[in-house]
Amino acid sequence: MNAKALITIDCHINGVPRQLNLSPAMSLAEGLLSVKLGCHVGECGACTVLVDDVAIDSCLYLAIWAQGKTIRTVEGELTNRITSKIQQTYVNNGAVQCGLCTPGLIMATTAFLAKQRTEPLTIKQIRHGLADNLCRCTGYQMIIDAIQHYE
């Protein structure tokens, strides 16, 4: 790519300040290593990341929109006590199988639980909170079980 076509943005990715040179047409998903792309059209949620603590489909989010934003991916959440506990709850309840959807589901769950924490969460609340994420392997019950068992 021609260097003239690149622009520079400043953002924080997983707590680290970054200055990125990128194409204005590049999606955020294209620049994040731990993001898994499923459908590339915002239907599956596999590429879910948090931008300023809001869950977004990074395949639809232009990277230039990340200027000045804080981006969190599942990779960066490995040391976050809350998210790592969510990850462990998923594992303990068998809510991880092929792994394609798991990072997006973990990030969507992180955002969902941060916004709505009533005791106990209903199945309807959980389904609504994860409505933008698809999973072919688990049939969702194990995911629902994991979230219900999260403390």
Coordinates of C-alpha atoms in Angstrom, one line a residue:
M1 CA 0.0 0.0 0.0
N2 CA 1.2 3.5 -0.8
A3 CA 2.4 5.3 2.4
K4 CA 0.4 8.4 1.3
A5 CA -2.8 6.4 1.7
L6 CA -2.1 5.7 5.4
I7 CA -3.3 7.8 8.3
T8 CA -2.1 7.8 11.9
I9 CA -4.3 7.3 14.9
D10 CA -3.7 7.2 18.6
C11 CA -5.6 4.8 20.9
H12 CA -5.2 2.3 23.8
I13 CA -5.3 -1.4 23.0
N14 CA -5.5 -3.6 26.0
G15 CA -4.2 -0.9 28.3
V16 CA -1.2 0.0 26.1
P17 CA -1.0 3.4 24.2
R18 CA -0.6 2.8 20.5
Q19 CA 0.1 4.9 17.5
L20 CA -1.1 3.1 14.4
N21 CA -0.5 3.8 10.7
L22 CA -3.4 2.3 8.8
S23 CA -5.6 2.5 5.7
P24 CA -8.8 4.5 6.2
A25 CA -10.7 1.5 4.8
M26 CA -9.3 -1.0 7.3
S27 CA -11.7 -2.5 9.8
L28 CA -10.7 -2.7 13.5
A29 CA -10.7 -6.5 13.3
E30 CA -8.0 -6.5 10.6
G31 CA -5.6 -4.9 13.0
L32 CA -6.2 -7.0 16.1
L33 CA -4.4 -10.3 16.3
S34 CA -6.6 -12.1 18.9
V35 CA -9.9 -11.2 17.1
K36 CA -11.5 -14.0 15.2
L37 CA -13.4 -13.2 12.1
G38 CA -16.5 -15.3 11.3
C39 CA -18.9 -13.8 8.9
H40 CA -17.2 -10.4 8.1
V41 CA -20.6 -8.7 8.0
G42 CA -21.5 -8.2 11.7
E43 CA -23.9 -11.1 12.1
C44 CA -22.0 -13.7 14.2
G45 CA -20.3 -11.7 16.9
A46 CA -17.1 -13.7 16.8
C47 CA -15.1 -10.5 16.4
T48 CA -16.7 -8.7 19.4
V49 CA -14.4 -6.3 21.2
L50 CA -15.0 -3.6 23.7
V51 CA -14.6 0.0 22.6
D52 CA -14.8 2.4 25.5
D53 CA -16.5 -0.5 27.3
V54 CA -19.2 -1.0 24.6
A55 CA -19.4 -4.4 22.8
I56 CA -19.0 -3.8 19.1
D57 CA -18.5 -6.0 16.0
S58 CA -15.0 -5.1 15.0
C59 CA -15.5 -6.3 11.5
L60 CA -17.9 -3.4 10.9
Y61 CA -16.0 -0.8 12.9
L62 CA -13.5 1.2 10.9
A63 CA -10.1 1.4 12.6
I64 CA -10.0 5.1 12.1
W65 CA -13.0 5.4 14.4
A66 CA -10.7 4.1 17.2
Q67 CA -8.9 7.5 17.4
G68 CA -8.7 8.4 21.1
K69 CA -10.6 5.2 22.2
T70 CA -9.8 2.4 24.6
I71 CA -10.1 -1.0 22.9
R72 CA -10.2 -4.2 24.9
T73 CA -9.8 -7.7 23.4
V74 CA -10.0 -11.1 25.0
E75 CA -6.2 -11.3 24.7
G76 CA -5.8 -8.3 26.9
E77 CA -8.4 -9.5 29.4
L78 CA -6.3 -12.5 30.5
T79 CA -5.1 -10.6 33.5
N80 CA -8.3 -8.8 34.2
R81 CA -9.7 -10.6 37.3
I82 CA -13.3 -10.3 36.3
T83 CA -12.9 -11.4 32.7
S84 CA -10.5 -14.2 33.6
K85 CA -13.1 -15.4 36.0
I86 CA -15.7 -15.3 33.2
Q87 CA -13.3 -17.3 31.0
Q88 CA -12.9 -19.9 33.7
T89 CA -16.6 -20.2 34.3
Y90 CA -17.1 -20.8 30.5
V91 CA -14.5 -23.6 30.7
N92 CA -16.0 -25.1 33.9
N93 CA -19.4 -25.3 32.2
G94 CA -18.2 -26.7 28.9
A95 CA -19.2 -23.5 27.0
V96 CA -16.0 -23.6 24.9
Q97 CA -15.8 -26.1 22.0
C98 CA -14.4 -25.2 18.6
G99 CA -13.3 -21.8 19.9
L100 CA -14.3 -19.6 17.0
C101 CA -17.1 -17.7 18.9
T102 CA -15.5 -17.9 22.4
P103 CA -13.4 -14.6 22.4
G104 CA -16.4 -12.7 21.1
L105 CA -18.8 -14.3 23.6
I106 CA -16.4 -13.6 26.5
M107 CA -16.2 -10.0 25.5
A108 CA -19.9 -9.7 25.0
T109 CA -20.4 -11.4 28.4
T110 CA -18.0 -8.9 30.0
A111 CA -19.9 -5.9 28.7
F112 CA -23.3 -7.5 29.5
L113 CA -22.4 -8.3 33.1
A114 CA -20.9 -4.8 33.6
K115 CA -24.2 -3.2 32.5
Q116 CA -26.8 -5.6 34.0
R117 CA -26.1 -7.3 37.2
T118 CA -29.3 -8.4 38.9
E119 CA -29.5 -11.5 41.1
P120 CA -30.2 -14.0 39.7
L121 CA -30.0 -13.3 36.0
T122 CA -32.9 -14.8 34.0
I123 CA -32.4 -16.9 30.9
K124 CA -34.3 -14.1 29.0
Q125 CA -31.8 -11.5 30.2
I126 CA -28.8 -13.6 29.2
R127 CA -30.2 -14.5 25.8
H128 CA -31.0 -10.8 25.2
G129 CA -27.5 -9.8 26.3
L130 CA -25.8 -12.3 23.9
A131 CA -28.3 -11.9 21.1
D132 CA -25.6 -10.6 18.7
N133 CA -23.4 -13.6 19.2
L134 CA -23.8 -17.0 17.4
C135 CA -22.4 -20.3 18.4
R136 CA -22.7 -23.5 16.3
C137 CA -21.3 -26.0 18.8
T138 CA -22.7 -25.5 22.3
G139 CA -26.4 -25.1 21.6
Y140 CA -26.2 -22.1 23.9
Q141 CA -27.3 -24.0 27.0
M142 CA -23.7 -24.3 28.3
I143 CA -23.1 -20.6 27.7
I144 CA -26.3 -19.8 29.6
D145 CA -25.2 -22.2 32.4
A146 CA -21.8 -20.5 32.6
I147 CA -23.3 -17.0 32.9
Q148 CA -25.8 -18.2 35.5
H149 CA -22.9 -19.8 37.5
Y150 CA -20.7 -16.7 37.3
E151 CA -20.3 -15.2 40.8

